[in-house]
XYZ file of C-alpha atoms in Angstrom:
523
model
C -0.016 0.034 0.048
C 1.453 3.379 -0.786
C 2.083 6.240 1.749
C -0.975 8.174 0.805
C -3.552 5.117 1.104
C -1.718 4.283 4.566
C -2.401 7.794 5.855
C -5.954 7.830 4.769
C -6.468 4.467 6.490
C -4.919 5.732 9.745
C -7.501 8.438 10.103
C -10.543 5.815 10.848
C -11.210 2.396 11.494
C -9.884 0.319 8.667
C -12.126 -1.714 6.444
C -12.061 -5.315 7.439
C -13.104 -7.534 4.530
C -16.054 -9.710 5.759
C -15.531 -13.570 6.011
C -18.010 -15.785 4.079
C -18.340 -18.764 6.931
C -21.015 -20.795 4.852
C -19.883 -24.288 4.021
C -18.106 -24.472 0.580
C -20.223 -27.056 -0.675
C -23.359 -24.932 -0.027
C -24.313 -22.954 -3.413
C -26.566 -20.707 -1.589
C -24.763 -19.418 1.524
C -22.952 -16.147 2.330
C -24.953 -13.682 0.269
C -25.027 -10.692 2.695
C -21.340 -11.242 3.430
C -20.620 -11.199 -0.199
C -22.492 -8.145 -0.748
C -20.980 -6.253 2.227
C -17.472 -7.134 0.570
C -18.625 -5.613 -2.721
C -19.827 -2.439 -0.713
C -16.472 -1.907 1.320
C -14.115 -2.585 -1.419
C -16.090 -0.270 -3.867
C -15.977 2.522 -1.124
C -12.289 1.957 -0.371
C -11.015 2.260 -3.947
C -13.517 4.805 -5.280
C -12.461 8.381 -6.418
C -8.839 7.926 -5.469
C -9.657 6.944 -2.003
C -11.794 10.017 -0.927
C -14.090 7.866 1.038
C -11.581 5.505 2.263
C -12.804 6.261 5.868
C -16.142 5.890 7.026
C -15.864 9.310 8.524
C -15.710 11.038 5.264
C -18.219 8.633 3.758
C -21.157 8.873 6.095
C -22.228 12.460 5.324
C -21.985 12.021 1.707
C -24.244 8.842 1.807
C -26.745 10.498 4.312
C -27.044 13.270 1.762
C -27.237 11.316 -1.415
C -29.607 8.530 0.038
C -31.879 10.814 1.893
C -31.824 8.497 4.979
C -30.252 8.652 8.457
C -27.034 6.693 8.726
C -23.961 6.877 11.067
C -20.429 4.956 10.950
C -21.865 2.119 13.055
C -24.570 1.293 10.475
C -22.069 1.531 7.721
C -19.765 -0.859 9.725
C -22.770 -3.155 9.975
C -23.612 -3.015 6.219
C -20.074 -3.679 5.231
C -19.519 -6.317 7.730
C -22.447 -8.747 6.410
C -24.431 -8.886 9.671
C -27.502 -8.777 7.824
C -29.307 -7.801 4.492
C -28.489 -4.385 3.078
C -31.787 -2.039 2.219
C -32.200 -1.318 -1.481
C -32.201 2.385 -0.579
C -28.598 1.799 0.880
C -27.270 0.232 -2.213
C -28.936 2.976 -4.279
C -27.092 5.442 -2.065
C -23.782 3.724 -2.536
C -24.288 3.713 -6.296
C -24.849 7.480 -6.153
C -22.160 8.530 -3.857
C -19.408 6.176 -5.638
C -20.410 6.956 -9.078
C -21.372 3.507 -10.071
C -23.826 2.737 -12.815
C -27.544 2.940 -11.898
C -28.911 -0.213 -10.028
C -25.367 -2.067 -10.503
C -25.242 -3.012 -6.799
C -28.818 -3.719 -6.381
C -28.673 -6.115 -9.545
C -25.612 -7.785 -8.126
C -27.502 -8.290 -4.782
C -30.468 -9.652 -6.487
C -28.262 -11.982 -8.514
C -26.624 -13.584 -5.319
C -29.612 -14.080 -3.322
C -31.344 -17.607 -3.263
C -34.667 -15.937 -3.204
C -36.576 -12.644 -4.445
C -36.852 -10.137 -1.462
C -40.192 -9.327 -0.360
C -41.831 -6.261 -1.744
C -44.717 -4.079 -0.467
C -47.521 -2.708 -2.746
C -47.408 1.070 -2.915
C -50.804 2.713 -2.148
C -50.405 5.410 -4.752
C -48.405 4.172 -7.736
C -46.400 6.554 -9.611
C -48.290 6.673 -12.956
C -46.321 9.307 -14.662
C -43.123 7.483 -14.061
C -44.590 4.053 -15.336
C -45.855 5.879 -18.376
C -42.369 7.323 -19.000
C -40.828 3.986 -18.647
C -43.074 2.254 -20.780
C -42.435 4.865 -23.454
C -38.755 4.168 -23.373
C -39.083 0.473 -23.366
C -41.568 0.258 -26.253
C -40.584 3.301 -28.430
C -36.890 3.877 -27.513
C -33.730 2.404 -26.809
C -33.972 1.154 -23.020
C -30.788 0.200 -21.163
C -30.418 -2.203 -18.540
C -31.267 0.307 -15.689
C -34.574 1.111 -17.331
C -35.439 -2.595 -17.482
C -34.766 -2.912 -13.945
C -36.511 0.193 -13.118
C -39.622 -0.899 -14.803
C -39.243 -4.489 -12.898
C -39.128 -2.383 -9.906
C -42.218 -0.496 -10.530
C -44.298 -3.463 -11.685
C -43.338 -5.409 -8.543
C -44.536 -2.536 -6.418
C -47.701 -1.740 -8.145
C -51.035 -3.420 -8.064
C -51.566 -5.683 -11.298
C -52.415 -3.409 -14.221
C -54.050 -4.308 -17.337
C -52.102 -3.979 -20.819
C -52.960 -5.792 -24.199
C -51.544 -9.168 -24.227
C -49.747 -8.052 -27.361
C -47.807 -5.433 -25.416
C -46.756 -7.719 -22.629
C -45.632 -10.371 -25.278
C -43.580 -7.713 -27.041
C -41.970 -6.599 -23.921
C -41.167 -10.146 -22.650
C -39.451 -11.172 -26.282
C -37.555 -7.824 -26.266
C -36.134 -8.243 -22.730
C -34.906 -11.859 -23.236
C -33.403 -10.875 -26.611
C -31.527 -7.855 -25.266
C -30.234 -9.857 -22.229
C -28.611 -12.618 -24.544
C -26.594 -10.048 -26.247
C -25.760 -7.865 -23.166
C -22.355 -7.650 -21.267
C -21.470 -6.952 -17.775
C -23.761 -4.333 -16.023
C -25.858 -4.380 -18.842
C -26.314 -7.951 -18.524
C -26.648 -8.094 -14.767
C -29.506 -5.391 -14.641
C -31.474 -6.980 -17.414
C -31.030 -10.574 -15.798
C -32.013 -9.217 -12.460
C -35.184 -7.471 -14.117
C -36.020 -10.868 -15.734
C -35.748 -12.602 -12.395
C -38.177 -10.099 -10.832
C -40.697 -10.215 -13.706
C -40.935 -13.966 -13.858
C -42.206 -13.691 -10.408
C -44.909 -11.204 -11.643
C -48.316 -12.599 -11.861
C -49.163 -10.921 -15.096
C -45.694 -10.594 -16.852
C -44.362 -14.034 -15.877
C -46.619 -16.245 -17.993
C -45.629 -13.990 -21.116
C -41.945 -14.344 -20.176
C -42.381 -18.161 -19.943
C -43.783 -18.202 -23.498
C -41.155 -15.758 -24.746
C -38.219 -17.988 -23.276
C -39.578 -21.064 -24.893
C -39.812 -19.294 -28.240
C -36.314 -17.848 -27.810
C -34.549 -21.225 -27.192
C -36.138 -22.667 -30.171
C -35.046 -19.822 -32.468
C -32.399 -20.982 -35.007
C -28.975 -19.345 -34.479
C -29.917 -18.010 -31.042
C -27.102 -17.428 -28.574
C -26.746 -18.028 -24.967
C -29.698 -20.467 -25.030
C -28.257 -22.423 -21.974
C -28.221 -19.017 -20.055
C -31.778 -18.482 -21.168
C -33.018 -21.834 -20.296
C -31.529 -21.471 -16.740
C -33.890 -18.786 -16.171
C -36.649 -21.579 -15.568
C -35.460 -21.444 -11.921
C -36.947 -18.048 -11.589
C -40.442 -19.293 -12.204
C -42.453 -19.255 -8.851
C -43.623 -22.673 -7.353
C -43.796 -26.099 -9.199
C -44.036 -24.375 -12.548
C -40.328 -23.769 -12.305
C -39.849 -27.532 -12.347
C -42.279 -28.049 -14.862
C -40.682 -25.490 -17.367
C -37.127 -27.079 -16.545
C -38.093 -30.625 -17.424
C -40.080 -29.615 -20.400
C -37.085 -27.736 -21.697
C -34.853 -30.797 -20.845
C -37.157 -33.023 -22.770
C -37.428 -31.152 -25.847
C -34.550 -28.638 -26.125
C -31.232 -28.771 -28.136
C -27.921 -29.701 -26.298
C -27.258 -26.217 -25.206
C -31.055 -25.840 -23.834
C -30.511 -29.237 -22.023
C -27.483 -27.781 -20.409
C -29.357 -24.667 -19.047
C -32.441 -26.765 -18.022
C -30.091 -28.948 -15.868
C -28.634 -25.944 -14.563
C -32.050 -24.683 -13.446
C -32.701 -27.888 -11.995
C -29.397 -27.946 -9.858
C -30.484 -24.671 -8.504
C -33.980 -25.476 -7.598
C -32.722 -28.755 -5.885
C -29.948 -26.617 -4.037
C -32.560 -24.190 -2.736
C -35.171 -26.803 -1.958
C -37.717 -25.678 -4.622
C -37.459 -28.778 -6.944
C -40.886 -30.644 -7.278
C -39.938 -34.068 -6.215
C -42.688 -35.603 -8.434
C -40.372 -35.098 -11.329
C -37.454 -37.018 -9.960
C -38.484 -40.219 -11.613
C -37.792 -38.360 -14.903
C -34.600 -36.564 -13.759
C -32.701 -39.533 -12.376
C -32.437 -41.447 -15.679
C -31.298 -38.271 -17.454
C -28.590 -37.919 -14.915
C -27.649 -41.627 -14.981
C -27.290 -41.574 -18.815
C -25.346 -38.528 -19.031
C -22.824 -39.803 -16.301
C -22.710 -43.154 -17.882
C -21.624 -41.201 -21.253
C -18.866 -39.185 -19.621
C -16.491 -39.549 -16.805
C -15.960 -35.808 -16.695
C -19.342 -34.934 -16.566
C -19.067 -32.762 -13.257
C -21.859 -30.448 -14.036
C -24.243 -33.631 -13.901
C -22.476 -35.032 -10.934
C -23.223 -31.948 -8.858
C -26.908 -32.088 -9.820
C -26.896 -35.649 -8.786
C -25.406 -34.556 -5.493
C -28.223 -32.178 -4.782
C -30.794 -34.910 -5.261
C -32.764 -36.170 -2.049
C -30.681 -38.510 -0.080
C -32.440 -41.764 -1.378
C -32.365 -40.701 -4.969
C -28.633 -39.417 -4.744
C -27.657 -42.792 -3.110
C -29.281 -44.759 -6.140
C -27.081 -42.717 -8.479
C -24.011 -43.543 -6.527
C -24.858 -47.060 -6.249
C -25.498 -47.441 -9.968
C -21.961 -45.707 -10.648
C -19.788 -46.527 -7.492
C -16.634 -45.690 -9.371
C -17.513 -42.733 -11.351
C -14.560 -40.263 -11.492
C -16.712 -36.913 -11.498
C -18.954 -38.208 -8.608
C -16.084 -38.709 -6.534
C -14.388 -35.492 -7.134
C -17.665 -33.556 -6.529
C -18.353 -35.490 -3.329
C -14.727 -34.967 -2.051
C -14.374 -31.247 -2.469
C -17.343 -29.872 -4.405
C -15.055 -28.898 -7.390
C -14.405 -29.712 -10.974
C -10.866 -30.814 -10.512
C -8.924 -32.347 -7.655
C -8.420 -30.254 -4.429
C -4.511 -30.070 -4.711
C -4.906 -28.670 -8.247
C -7.783 -26.529 -7.306
C -5.786 -24.899 -4.311
C -2.466 -24.395 -6.168
C -4.016 -22.887 -9.307
C -6.278 -20.423 -7.144
C -3.432 -19.482 -4.965
C -1.282 -18.686 -8.147
C -4.204 -16.430 -9.588
C -4.894 -14.698 -6.138
C -1.117 -13.625 -6.057
C -1.457 -12.324 -9.649
C -4.550 -10.450 -8.904
C -3.354 -8.874 -5.771
C -0.298 -7.748 -7.474
C -2.199 -5.824 -10.203
C -4.950 -4.542 -7.912
C -5.350 -0.964 -6.965
C -3.089 -0.034 -3.923
C -5.692 0.090 -1.420
C -6.743 -3.463 -2.240
C -3.613 -5.269 -2.102
C -3.837 -6.463 1.394
C -4.675 -10.178 1.943
C -8.447 -10.690 1.546
C -9.837 -14.166 2.442
C -13.120 -13.167 0.559
C -11.282 -12.397 -2.653
C -9.368 -15.817 -2.232
C -12.525 -17.639 -2.069
C -14.440 -16.187 -4.899
C -11.667 -16.565 -7.201
C -11.427 -20.325 -6.169
C -15.194 -20.772 -6.611
C -15.304 -18.786 -9.945
C -12.799 -21.144 -11.427
C -13.653 -24.479 -9.968
C -16.816 -24.715 -7.915
C -18.612 -27.813 -9.146
C -22.186 -26.023 -8.970
C -22.637 -24.103 -11.936
C -24.684 -21.248 -10.515
C -22.255 -20.884 -7.557
C -19.414 -20.540 -9.997
C -21.312 -18.129 -11.918
C -22.275 -16.068 -9.001
C -18.794 -15.643 -7.965
C -17.700 -14.571 -11.343
C -20.486 -12.006 -11.405
C -19.516 -10.574 -8.025
C -15.565 -10.402 -9.403
C -16.980 -8.457 -12.527
C -18.891 -6.107 -10.453
C -15.998 -5.487 -8.090
C -13.231 -3.004 -8.183
C -10.858 -5.978 -8.683
C -12.209 -6.727 -12.063
C -9.368 -5.476 -14.158
C -6.871 -6.937 -11.914
C -8.857 -10.370 -12.337
C -8.520 -9.917 -16.010
C -4.822 -9.212 -15.767
C -4.127 -12.116 -13.417
C -5.769 -14.569 -15.666
C -3.537 -13.524 -18.666
C -0.581 -14.306 -16.261
C -1.777 -17.764 -15.398
C -3.569 -18.992 -18.359
C -0.441 -20.680 -19.895
C -0.227 -23.452 -17.586
C 0.056 -27.115 -18.760
C -3.173 -28.442 -17.351
C -6.139 -27.926 -19.916
C -8.615 -27.905 -17.225
C -7.190 -25.103 -15.580
C -6.796 -23.219 -18.786
C -10.330 -23.886 -19.649
C -11.427 -22.544 -16.205
C -9.404 -19.434 -16.569
C -11.031 -18.751 -19.940
C -14.285 -19.292 -18.575
C -13.655 -16.461 -15.964
C -12.309 -14.137 -18.587
C -15.786 -14.298 -20.327
C -16.794 -11.804 -17.061
C -13.469 -10.426 -16.315
C -11.510 -9.173 -19.402
C -10.287 -5.653 -20.724
C -8.672 -4.517 -23.804
C -5.405 -5.689 -22.628
C -6.285 -9.357 -22.722
C -7.175 -9.220 -26.298
C -3.957 -10.732 -27.604
C -4.224 -13.343 -24.978
C -7.532 -14.298 -26.107
C -6.649 -14.323 -29.519
C -3.987 -16.718 -28.694
C -6.161 -18.977 -26.673
C -8.466 -19.324 -29.550
C -5.802 -21.599 -30.985
C -5.179 -23.728 -27.783
C -4.303 -27.307 -28.308
C -7.437 -28.158 -26.140
C -10.661 -28.027 -28.014
C -12.596 -26.973 -24.925
C -10.290 -24.151 -24.040
C -10.677 -22.905 -27.562
C -14.316 -22.840 -27.315
C -14.495 -21.031 -24.078
C -11.792 -18.513 -25.156
C -13.871 -17.781 -28.182
C -16.895 -16.799 -26.049
C -14.722 -14.721 -23.911
C -13.458 -13.068 -27.042
C -16.748 -12.039 -28.003
C -17.160 -10.490 -24.515
C -13.905 -8.530 -24.788
C -14.517 -4.696 -24.947
C -12.049 -3.831 -27.398
C -13.801 -4.349 -31.071
C -12.397 -7.094 -33.170
C -11.009 -6.006 -36.485
C -12.328 -7.588 -39.805
C -8.672 -8.768 -40.354
C -8.613 -10.596 -36.782
C -11.842 -12.084 -37.612
C -10.755 -13.566 -40.888
C -7.634 -14.857 -39.136
C -10.055 -16.635 -36.786
C -11.772 -18.176 -39.683
C -8.888 -19.203 -41.596
C -7.154 -20.976 -38.615
C -6.392 -24.498 -38.215
C -8.848 -24.959 -35.192
C -11.351 -27.548 -35.319
C -14.420 -25.518 -35.887
C -16.311 -28.893 -36.967
C -18.424 -29.509 -33.721
C -21.587 -27.644 -33.326
C -20.223 -25.847 -30.108
C -17.157 -24.625 -31.922
C -19.201 -23.215 -34.797
C -21.358 -21.504 -32.386
C -18.666 -20.165 -30.317
C -16.691 -18.618 -33.214
C -20.180 -17.282 -34.560
C -20.740 -15.731 -31.365
C -17.372 -14.194 -31.236
C -17.851 -12.478 -34.592
C -21.537 -11.721 -33.968
C -20.933 -9.768 -30.670
C -18.538 -7.576 -32.464
C -20.865 -6.790 -35.414
C -19.032 -9.106 -37.680
C -21.470 -11.938 -38.090
C -22.002 -11.012 -41.715
C -18.575 -12.232 -42.500
C -19.897 -15.996 -42.416
C -22.401 -15.487 -45.171
C -20.584 -16.207 -48.200
C -19.985 -19.813 -49.353
C -16.266 -19.733 -48.943
C -16.034 -18.491 -45.489
C -18.813 -20.944 -44.602
C -16.703 -23.626 -45.785
C -13.919 -22.313 -43.392
C -16.430 -22.291 -40.438
C -18.563 -25.381 -41.019
C -17.554 -29.052 -41.748
C -20.135 -30.718 -43.746
C -23.681 -29.804 -44.588
C -24.801 -29.651 -40.873
C -22.014 -27.355 -40.073
C -22.818 -25.124 -42.959
C -26.577 -24.833 -42.105
C -25.676 -24.132 -38.487
C -23.078 -21.349 -39.483
C -25.527 -19.870 -41.849
C -28.528 -20.042 -39.333
C -26.276 -18.121 -36.669
C -25.165 -15.450 -39.207
C -28.727 -14.829 -40.067
C -29.681 -14.452 -36.361
C -27.014 -12.070 -35.767
C -27.939 -10.080 -38.705
C -31.552 -9.688 -37.493
C -30.536 -9.202 -33.954
C -27.756 -6.631 -34.113
C -24.622 -6.692 -32.093
C -23.921 -6.462 -28.301
C -25.331 -4.222 -25.726
C -23.024 -2.655 -23.247
C -25.430 -0.054 -21.583
């Protein structure tokens, strides 16, 4: 820590990063501590340390938020001793100059259940009308969608024509599929709230099922995982319907939804006789199917034991049971430690002290066997002041010899990447391991620095094996997110991308989808 930061910290009680004491295997614990960590690290690093002490921060927060607060309350909010009110999160956003609703969206994404909301007695009709105009006739950003979801969740049910609700639902799901970073989190949080709305929810379910069936649509697994946001038994019914009828990517998302519902105790056990055979068949087909092993582990005890008895020596089941991770514990520990050191070396000066929460989040984001827990850790790192340092650290450690680690690092770079990592990602797109290649291509699509047409042509002309459907989708995604999806519409480039008639048809469908949808959304 430099001298200036050291002096600032001496003027007041220093920030002590909260500790997540929840069991590592529990994918739902520690939400309050994690949001507290996000608040504290954001305050500590904001505006060149202007609010590094609570003494200077409290007056600004009280004035901006319009509520009473003191140093002891800020200390409680940043210690994880309980939930942080939405008004406080909004106040932090204003004082620290963060994007609107960014902290609230992060908090909603981390929580295992939706927060309770009260109906306002006098709804703000003028505000609602303005929001509807922006959403229907303008260019809404993620914060607009979040605000709309906020308004609808606080109002008595209102009447709109079915066509309007259906249009809004389709538009939001399409936008979320092309959004990045805060733009993505705010839209996903809005979706999660609106699925629970008694009027909008059914329209969103229909729009989701339409979307995942669209030829060429991207992030279908991510969209299908939203089935877990549907209230009550309908969530299980939707997840199982997608599991029966969907493509491979949709089935992966449906399994992710089933895993989350099982972990939170909301899976309808009447569907277990249908889910168990799916898990057994998938595990028998692959000894490395860790995502299936984790879902099997979340089954009720009797069902989980039936799976273990049927596959007593399955390597993925054994790994998940031992340490709730995708790789052996020794490899996870050594790789995560190396990344922690690289991240702390690249972090802003006030954030270079040891931080057990950072260490846990990095390890979870790399290796946790529960898909949603792994993503939540990545979302939090992406929302934190460590994001650029995480991106720099990933570039340092990505060249290791173990392909499983390289893939895990590439996966984290889908969320934490800057313009400085573009050369690294271009190199990873030619990795000797096919899965690392595929994940790196997705991360390349999410990189903020625009790809040039020349770089895109290098990708298309490389010797990488774009013969599998997932590779075709990944390279189409990388180009489409940068507005270059049209590069694969002529026959020669299609032959470069696709292998055989199926690959050609798939590449063409992807390109047509991008031409209709447009490129990525960052606001």
